PDB file of C-alpha atoms and ligand atoms in Angstrom:
ATOM      1  CA  MET M  17    -115.926-106.066  -2.653  1.00 65.00           C
ATOM      2  CA  SER M  18    -112.613-107.656  -3.208  1.00 84.00           C
ATOM      3  CA  PRO M  19    -112.775-111.514  -3.419  1.00 94.00           C
ATOM      4  CA  VAL M  20    -111.535-113.962  -0.870  1.00 97.00           C
ATOM      5  CA  ILE M  21    -109.493-116.766  -2.692  1.00 98.00           C
ATOM      6  CA  GLY M  22    -109.430-120.063  -0.815  1.00 98.00           C
ATOM      7  CA  ILE M  23    -106.068-122.142  -0.973  1.00 98.00           C
ATOM      8  CA  LEU M  24    -106.286-125.811  -0.372  1.00 98.00           C
ATOM      9  CA  ALA M  25    -103.774-126.259   2.304  1.00 98.00           C
ATOM     10  CA  LEU M  26    -103.394-129.916   3.059  1.00 98.00           C
ATOM     11  CA  GLN M  27    -100.129-130.397   1.494  1.00 97.00           C
ATOM     12  CA  GLY M  28     -97.640-128.507  -0.994  1.00 98.00           C
ATOM     13  CA  GLY M  29     -96.838-125.209  -2.259  1.00 98.00           C
ATOM     14  CA  VAL M  30     -99.431-123.256  -0.241  1.00 98.00           C
ATOM     15  CA  ALA M  31     -97.301-120.404   1.130  1.00 98.00           C
ATOM     16  CA  GLU M  32     -96.091-119.718  -2.504  1.00 98.00           C
ATOM     17  CA  HIS M  33     -99.774-118.963  -3.699  1.00 98.00           C
ATOM     18  CA  GLU M  34    -100.391-116.922  -0.516  1.00 98.00           C
ATOM     19  CA  ARG M  35     -97.501-114.846  -1.439  1.00 98.00           C
ATOM     20  CA  SER M  36     -98.634-114.339  -5.137  1.00 98.00           C
ATOM     21  CA  LEU M  37    -102.103-113.305  -3.897  1.00 98.00           C
ATOM     22  CA  GLY M  38    -100.707-111.106  -1.245  1.00 98.00           C
ATOM     23  CA  ALA M  39     -98.325-109.285  -3.903  1.00 98.00           C
ATOM     24  CA  LEU M  40    -101.558-108.447  -5.766  1.00 97.00           C
ATOM     25  CA  GLY M  41    -103.390-107.244  -2.670  1.00 96.00           C
ATOM     26  CA  VAL M  42    -105.891-110.036  -2.887  1.00 97.00           C
ATOM     27  CA  LYS M  43    -107.285-111.689   0.306  1.00 97.00           C
ATOM     28  CA  SER M  44    -106.626-115.325   0.651  1.00 98.00           C
ATOM     29  CA  ARG M  45    -107.815-117.969   3.064  1.00 98.00           C
ATOM     30  CA  LEU M  46    -106.205-121.380   3.882  1.00 98.00           C
ATOM     31  CA  VAL M  47    -108.705-124.241   3.458  1.00 98.00           C
ATOM     32  CA  ARG M  48    -107.964-127.049   5.954  1.00 98.00           C
ATOM     33  CA  ARG M  49    -111.393-128.033   7.000  1.00 97.00           C
ATOM     34  CA  ARG M  50    -115.018-127.909   5.691  1.00 97.00           C
ATOM     35  CA  GLU M  51    -115.885-124.761   7.433  1.00 97.00           C
ATOM     36  CA  HIS M  52    -113.049-122.850   5.834  1.00 98.00           C
ATOM     37  CA  LEU M  53    -115.014-123.264   2.487  1.00 98.00           C
ATOM     38  CA  THR M  54    -117.795-120.995   3.485  1.00 97.00           C
ATOM     39  CA  GLY M  55    -117.733-117.722   1.802  1.00 96.00           C
ATOM     40  CA  ILE M  56    -114.735-118.215  -0.492  1.00 98.00           C
ATOM     41  CA  ASP M  57    -115.124-116.653  -4.094  1.00 98.00           C
ATOM     42  CA  ALA M  58    -112.682-119.280  -5.676  1.00 98.00           C
ATOM     43  CA  LEU M  59    -110.410-122.167  -4.757  1.00 98.00           C
ATOM     44  CA  ILE M  60    -106.668-122.596  -5.620  1.00 98.00           C
ATOM     45  CA  PHE M  61    -105.129-126.049  -5.736  1.00 98.00           C
ATOM     46  CA  PRO M  62    -101.506-125.832  -5.152  1.00 98.00           C
ATOM     47  CA  GLY M  63     -98.701-128.061  -6.382  1.00 98.00           C
ATOM     48  CA  GLY M  64     -97.431-130.830  -4.304  1.00 98.00           C
ATOM     49  CA  GLU M  65     -98.163-134.563  -4.584  1.00 97.00           C
ATOM     50  CA  SER M  66    -101.491-135.141  -6.085  1.00 98.00           C
ATOM     51  CA  THR M  67    -101.923-138.696  -4.697  1.00 98.00           C
ATOM     52  CA  THR M  68    -101.140-137.475  -1.121  1.00 98.00           C
ATOM     53  CA  MET M  69    -103.702-134.569  -1.507  1.00 98.00           C
ATOM     54  CA  SER M  70    -106.271-136.967  -2.822  1.00 98.00           C
ATOM     55  CA  LYS M  71    -105.836-139.185   0.203  1.00 98.00           C
ATOM     56  CA  LEU M  72    -106.044-136.200   2.586  1.00 98.00           C
ATOM     57  CA  LEU M  73    -108.974-134.893   0.885  1.00 98.00           C
ATOM     58  CA  VAL M  74    -110.982-138.082   1.362  1.00 98.00           C
ATOM     59  CA  LEU M  75    -109.764-138.663   4.992  1.00 97.00           C
ATOM     60  CA  GLY M  76    -110.547-135.152   6.118  1.00 96.00           C
ATOM     61  CA  GLY M  77    -114.092-135.244   4.554  1.00 97.00           C
ATOM     62  CA  LEU M  78    -113.310-132.372   2.180  1.00 98.00           C
ATOM     63  CA  TYR M  79    -113.591-134.267  -1.124  1.00 98.00           C
ATOM     64  CA  GLU M  80    -117.514-134.127  -1.336  1.00 98.00           C
ATOM     65  CA  PRO M  81    -117.921-130.527  -0.174  1.00 98.00           C
ATOM     66  CA  VAL M  82    -115.393-129.350  -2.612  1.00 98.00           C
ATOM     67  CA  LYS M  83    -116.718-131.288  -5.370  1.00 98.00           C
ATOM     68  CA  GLN M  84    -120.132-129.767  -4.740  1.00 98.00           C
ATOM     69  CA  LEU M  85    -118.703-126.349  -4.850  1.00 98.00           C
ATOM     70  CA  LEU M  86    -116.811-127.092  -8.061  1.00 98.00           C
ATOM     71  CA  ASP M  87    -119.889-128.654  -9.851  1.00 98.00           C
ATOM     72  CA  GLY M  88    -121.825-125.621  -8.645  1.00 97.00           C
ATOM     73  CA  GLY M  89    -119.480-123.437 -10.519  1.00 97.00           C
ATOM     74  CA  LEU M  90    -116.921-122.151  -7.976  1.00 98.00           C
ATOM     75  CA  PRO M  91    -114.020-120.650  -9.940  1.00 98.00           C
ATOM     76  CA  ALA M  92    -110.777-122.427  -9.379  1.00 98.00           C
ATOM     77  CA  TYR M  93    -107.034-122.600 -10.345  1.00 98.00           C
ATOM     78  CA  GLY M  94    -104.828-125.535 -10.205  1.00 98.00           C
ATOM     79  CA  THR M  95    -101.085-125.726 -10.524  1.00 98.00           C
ATOM     80  CA  CYS M  96     -99.143-128.928 -11.219  1.00 98.00           C
ATOM     81  CA  ALA M  97    -100.668-131.375  -8.771  1.00 98.00           C
ATOM     82  CA  GLY M  98    -103.574-129.152  -8.557  1.00 98.00           C
ATOM     83  CA  MET M  99    -104.057-129.430 -12.241  1.00 98.00           C
ATOM     84  CA  ILE M 100    -104.255-133.279 -11.838  1.00 98.00           C
ATOM     85  CA  LEU M 101    -106.902-132.864  -9.201  1.00 98.00           C
ATOM     86  CA  LEU M 102    -109.061-130.745 -11.600  1.00 98.00           C
ATOM     87  CA  ALA M 103    -108.911-133.263 -14.322  1.00 98.00           C
ATOM     88  CA  SER M 104    -111.565-135.570 -15.401  1.00 98.00           C
ATOM     89  CA  ARG M 105    -109.272-138.400 -16.254  1.00 98.00           C
ATOM     90  CA  VAL M 106    -105.573-139.043 -14.968  1.00 98.00           C
ATOM     91  CA  GLU M 107    -103.114-141.386 -16.368  1.00 97.00           C
ATOM     92  CA  ASN M 108    -100.177-142.791 -14.425  1.00 95.00           C
ATOM     93  CA  THR M 109    -101.669-142.457 -11.017  1.00 96.00           C
ATOM     94  CA  ARG M 110    -102.686-144.679  -8.104  1.00 96.00           C
ATOM     95  CA  ASP M 111    -106.094-146.689  -8.632  1.00 94.00           C
ATOM     96  CA  ASP M 112    -107.618-145.092  -5.598  1.00 96.00           C
ATOM     97  CA  ALA M 113    -106.724-141.622  -6.336  1.00 96.00           C
ATOM     98  CA  VAL M 114    -109.760-139.224  -6.805  1.00 98.00           C
ATOM     99  CA  SER M 115    -109.968-136.038  -8.894  1.00 98.00           C
ATOM    100  CA  PHE M 116    -112.702-133.514  -9.319  1.00 98.00           C
ATOM    101  CA  GLY M 117    -113.520-133.605 -12.929  1.00 98.00           C
ATOM    102  CA  ALA M 118    -113.741-129.826 -13.245  1.00 98.00           C
ATOM    103  CA  ILE M 119    -111.922-129.813 -16.581  1.00 98.00           C
ATOM    104  CA  ASP M 120    -112.834-132.174 -19.112  1.00 97.00           C
ATOM    105  CA  MET M 121    -109.277-133.494 -19.912  1.00 98.00           C
ATOM    106  CA  THR M 122    -106.803-136.241 -19.663  1.00 98.00           C
ATOM    107  CA  VAL M 123    -103.635-135.436 -17.840  1.00 98.00           C
ATOM    108  CA  LYS M 124    -100.676-137.718 -17.487  1.00 97.00           C
ATOM    109  CA  ARG M 125     -98.699-137.352 -14.210  1.00 96.00           C
ATOM    110  CA  ASN M 126     -94.999-137.002 -14.324  1.00 94.00           C
ATOM    111  CA  ALA M 127     -95.291-136.894 -18.084  1.00 93.00           C
ATOM    112  CA  PHE M 128     -91.841-135.388 -19.134  1.00 89.00           C
ATOM    113  CA  GLY M 129     -89.193-137.751 -19.897  1.00 79.00           C
ATOM    114  CA  ARG M 130     -86.235-138.117 -17.514  1.00 75.00           C
ATOM    115  CA  GLN M 131     -84.010-135.560 -19.110  1.00 72.00           C
ATOM    116  CA  VAL M 132     -86.779-132.910 -18.925  1.00 79.00           C
ATOM    117  CA  ASP M 133     -88.183-134.012 -15.631  1.00 86.00           C
ATOM    118  CA  SER M 134     -88.053-130.620 -14.250  1.00 92.00           C
ATOM    119  CA  PHE M 135     -87.274-127.761 -16.538  1.00 93.00           C
ATOM    120  CA  GLU M 136     -88.010-124.020 -17.312  1.00 95.00           C
ATOM    121  CA  SER M 137     -89.218-122.520 -20.512  1.00 95.00           C
ATOM    122  CA  ASP M 138     -90.482-119.126 -21.837  1.00 97.00           C
ATOM    123  CA  LEU M 139     -94.193-119.527 -22.877  1.00 97.00           C
ATOM    124  CA  THR M 140     -96.835-117.532 -24.746  1.00 98.00           C
ATOM    125  CA  VAL M 141    -100.065-117.763 -22.678  1.00 98.00           C
ATOM    126  CA  THR M 142    -103.281-116.573 -24.258  1.00 98.00           C
ATOM    127  CA  GLY M 143    -104.358-113.444 -22.222  1.00 97.00           C
ATOM    128  CA  ILE M 144    -100.969-112.380 -21.137  1.00 98.00           C
ATOM    129  CA  ASP M 145     -98.921-109.972 -22.898  1.00 97.00           C
ATOM    130  CA  GLY M 146     -95.189-111.033 -23.421  1.00 97.00           C
ATOM    131  CA  LYS M 147     -93.544-114.463 -22.522  1.00 98.00           C
ATOM    132  CA  VAL M 148     -94.223-116.151 -19.162  1.00 98.00           C
ATOM    133  CA  HIS M 149     -91.162-117.854 -17.608  1.00 97.00           C
ATOM    134  CA  ALA M 150     -92.646-121.201 -16.713  1.00 97.00           C
ATOM    135  CA  VAL M 151     -91.066-123.499 -14.001  1.00 97.00           C
ATOM    136  CA  PHE M 152     -92.042-127.324 -14.513  1.00 96.00           C
ATOM    137  CA  ILE M 153     -91.450-129.568 -11.535  1.00 96.00           C
ATOM    138  CA  ARG M 154     -92.274-133.225 -12.322  1.00 95.00           C
ATOM    139  CA  ALA M 155     -95.322-131.753 -14.035  1.00 97.00           C
ATOM    140  CA  PRO M 156     -98.336-133.283 -15.777  1.00 97.00           C
ATOM    141  CA  GLN M 157     -98.952-132.979 -19.208  1.00 95.00           C
ATOM    142  CA  VAL M 158    -102.520-132.522 -20.864  1.00 97.00           C
ATOM    143  CA  ILE M 159    -102.930-135.353 -23.253  1.00 96.00           C
ATOM    144  CA  GLU M 160    -106.219-134.379 -24.481  1.00 96.00           C
ATOM    145  CA  CYS M 161    -108.974-131.953 -23.721  1.00 94.00           C
ATOM    146  CA  GLY M 162    -112.656-131.827 -24.586  1.00 96.00           C
ATOM    147  CA  ALA M 163    -114.130-129.479 -27.229  1.00 94.00           C
ATOM    148  CA  ASP M 164    -115.316-126.939 -24.528  1.00 93.00           C
ATOM    149  CA  CYS M 165    -111.841-126.700 -23.008  1.00 96.00           C
ATOM    150  CA  GLU M 166    -109.581-123.791 -24.154  1.00 97.00           C
ATOM    151  CA  VAL M 167    -105.716-124.348 -24.603  1.00 98.00           C
ATOM    152  CA  LEU M 168    -103.849-121.353 -23.313  1.00 98.00           C
ATOM    153  CA  ALA M 169    -100.361-122.400 -23.616  1.00 98.00           C
ATOM    154  CA  ARG M 170     -98.132-125.073 -25.094  1.00 98.00           C
ATOM    155  CA  VAL M 171     -94.421-125.570 -24.667  1.00 96.00           C
ATOM    156  CA  ASP M 172     -92.970-124.069 -27.855  1.00 93.00           C
ATOM    157  CA  GLN M 173     -89.289-125.222 -27.844  1.00 91.00           C
ATOM    158  CA  GLY M 174     -87.038-127.950 -26.631  1.00 88.00           C
ATOM    159  CA  PRO M 175     -87.777-131.671 -26.178  1.00 87.00           C
ATOM    160  CA  ALA M 176     -91.263-131.003 -24.694  1.00 91.00           C
ATOM    161  CA  ALA M 177     -92.260-128.757 -27.589  1.00 93.00           C
ATOM    162  CA  GLY M 178     -96.045-128.994 -28.334  1.00 95.00           C
ATOM    163  CA  ALA M 179     -97.207-130.264 -24.919  1.00 96.00           C
ATOM    164  CA  ILE M 180    -100.283-128.528 -23.681  1.00 97.00           C
ATOM    165  CA  VAL M 181     -99.488-126.991 -20.289  1.00 98.00           C
ATOM    166  CA  ALA M 182    -102.229-124.452 -19.532  1.00 98.00           C
ATOM    167  CA  VAL M 183    -105.954-124.931 -20.012  1.00 98.00           C
ATOM    168  CA  ALA M 184    -109.349-123.492 -19.215  1.00 97.00           C
ATOM    169  CA  HIS M 185    -112.817-124.861 -19.107  1.00 95.00           C
ATOM    170  CA  ASN M 186    -115.757-122.435 -17.950  1.00 94.00           C
ATOM    171  CA  ASN M 187    -114.266-120.760 -14.920  1.00 95.00           C
ATOM    172  CA  VAL M 188    -111.506-123.361 -14.078  1.00 98.00           C
ATOM    173  CA  LEU M 189    -108.052-122.686 -14.876  1.00 98.00           C
ATOM    174  CA  ALA M 190    -105.033-125.236 -14.667  1.00 98.00           C
ATOM    175  CA  THR M 191    -101.376-124.853 -15.558  1.00 98.00           C
ATOM    176  CA  SER M 192     -98.644-127.626 -15.412  1.00 98.00           C
ATOM    177  CA  PHE M 193     -96.223-125.201 -14.284  1.00 98.00           C
ATOM    178  CA  HIS M 194     -95.711-122.936 -11.109  1.00 98.00           C
ATOM    179  CA  PRO M 195     -96.129-119.200 -11.632  1.00 98.00           C
ATOM    180  CA  GLU M 196     -96.327-118.946  -7.790  1.00 97.00           C
ATOM    181  CA  VAL M 197     -92.570-119.827  -7.445  1.00 97.00           C
ATOM    182  CA  THR M 198     -91.616-116.642  -9.495  1.00 97.00           C
ATOM    183  CA  ASP M 199     -92.239-113.054  -8.917  1.00 97.00           C
ATOM    184  CA  ASP M 200     -94.625-112.920 -11.892  1.00 98.00           C
ATOM    185  CA  THR M 201     -98.124-112.472 -10.727  1.00 98.00           C
ATOM    186  CA  ARG M 202     -99.768-112.249 -14.217  1.00 98.00           C
ATOM    187  CA  VAL M 203    -101.274-115.758 -14.349  1.00 98.00           C
ATOM    188  CA  HIS M 204    -102.849-115.113 -10.906  1.00 98.00           C
ATOM    189  CA  GLU M 205    -104.139-111.808 -12.129  1.00 97.00           C
ATOM    190  CA  LEU M 206    -105.515-113.349 -15.312  1.00 97.00           C
ATOM    191  CA  PHE M 207    -107.372-115.891 -13.042  1.00 98.00           C
ATOM    192  CA  ILE M 208    -108.835-113.169 -10.786  1.00 97.00           C
ATOM    193  CA  ASN M 209    -109.722-110.972 -13.686  1.00 95.00           C
ATOM    194  CA  ARG M 210    -111.097-113.390 -16.127  1.00 95.00           C
ATOM    195  CA  PHE M 211    -112.343-116.423 -13.945  1.00 94.00           C
ATOM    196  CA  VAL M 212    -113.173-114.931 -10.583  1.00 96.00           C
ATOM    197  CA  GLY M 213    -114.360-111.412 -11.549  1.00 79.00           C
ATOM    198  CA  ALA M 214    -113.092-109.004  -8.941  1.00 49.00           C
TER     199      ALA M 214
HETATM  200  N1  LIG E   5     -95.770-135.006  -9.689  1.00 95.06           N
HETATM  201  C1  LIG E   5     -96.686-134.509  -8.759  1.00 95.06           C
HETATM  202  C2  LIG E   5     -98.026-135.321  -8.765  1.00 95.06           C
HETATM  203  O1  LIG E   5     -98.062-136.161  -9.462  1.00 95.06           O
HETATM  204  C3  LIG E   5     -96.883-133.029  -9.306  1.00 95.06           C
HETATM  205  C4  LIG E   5     -95.704-132.229  -8.926  1.00 95.06           C
HETATM  206  C5  LIG E   5     -95.904-130.703  -8.493  1.00 95.06           C
HETATM  207  O2  LIG E   5     -96.934-130.416  -8.163  1.00 95.06           O
HETATM  208  N2  LIG E   5     -94.849-129.984  -8.724  1.00 95.06           N
HETATM  209  O3  LIG E   5     -98.744-135.021  -7.988  1.00 95.06           O
END
């Protein structure tokens, strides 16, 4: 049976992920309330503003049920602000911001310097043939990740060279960049094939 992928739809780039999944012929469901979590096979955390999403998750009573699902092994993919929400440690955020600790890593919000605040770069991503054109928009950077966490991509040129920008831990994937704003569906495909298991 084809999986149903939830997209956290409190704020941010929800429609873009819907479009990428649609292009792959994969079913998606917008998750705004607790009851929308029932029966999903995975959850995508979109880009946007992580501190706002954090606030809305708590206010709307979604934080605890989502945390339980992630702790129970629900596959997940976070882009940009979504990566921040999946991290176990976040630098440069509000004191009251929550995150899920689904990937054992430290991320720094808005980590790229002023001159590369938003930028594009062609990356090699483990598991994908050929380069991926990556769009970074006030992106976080992975400062360090635990022994069980797999680094899938680093920026390989320019002022941000060396920065870790794609990681995986168990069945959770996170990228600092936004494949959903391009027509390239290979990262979503990797997520579904390797992490969700169609
Ligand atoms: N800077 C945003 C944050 O900290 C993330 C930006 C994005 O998702 N494009 O949440």
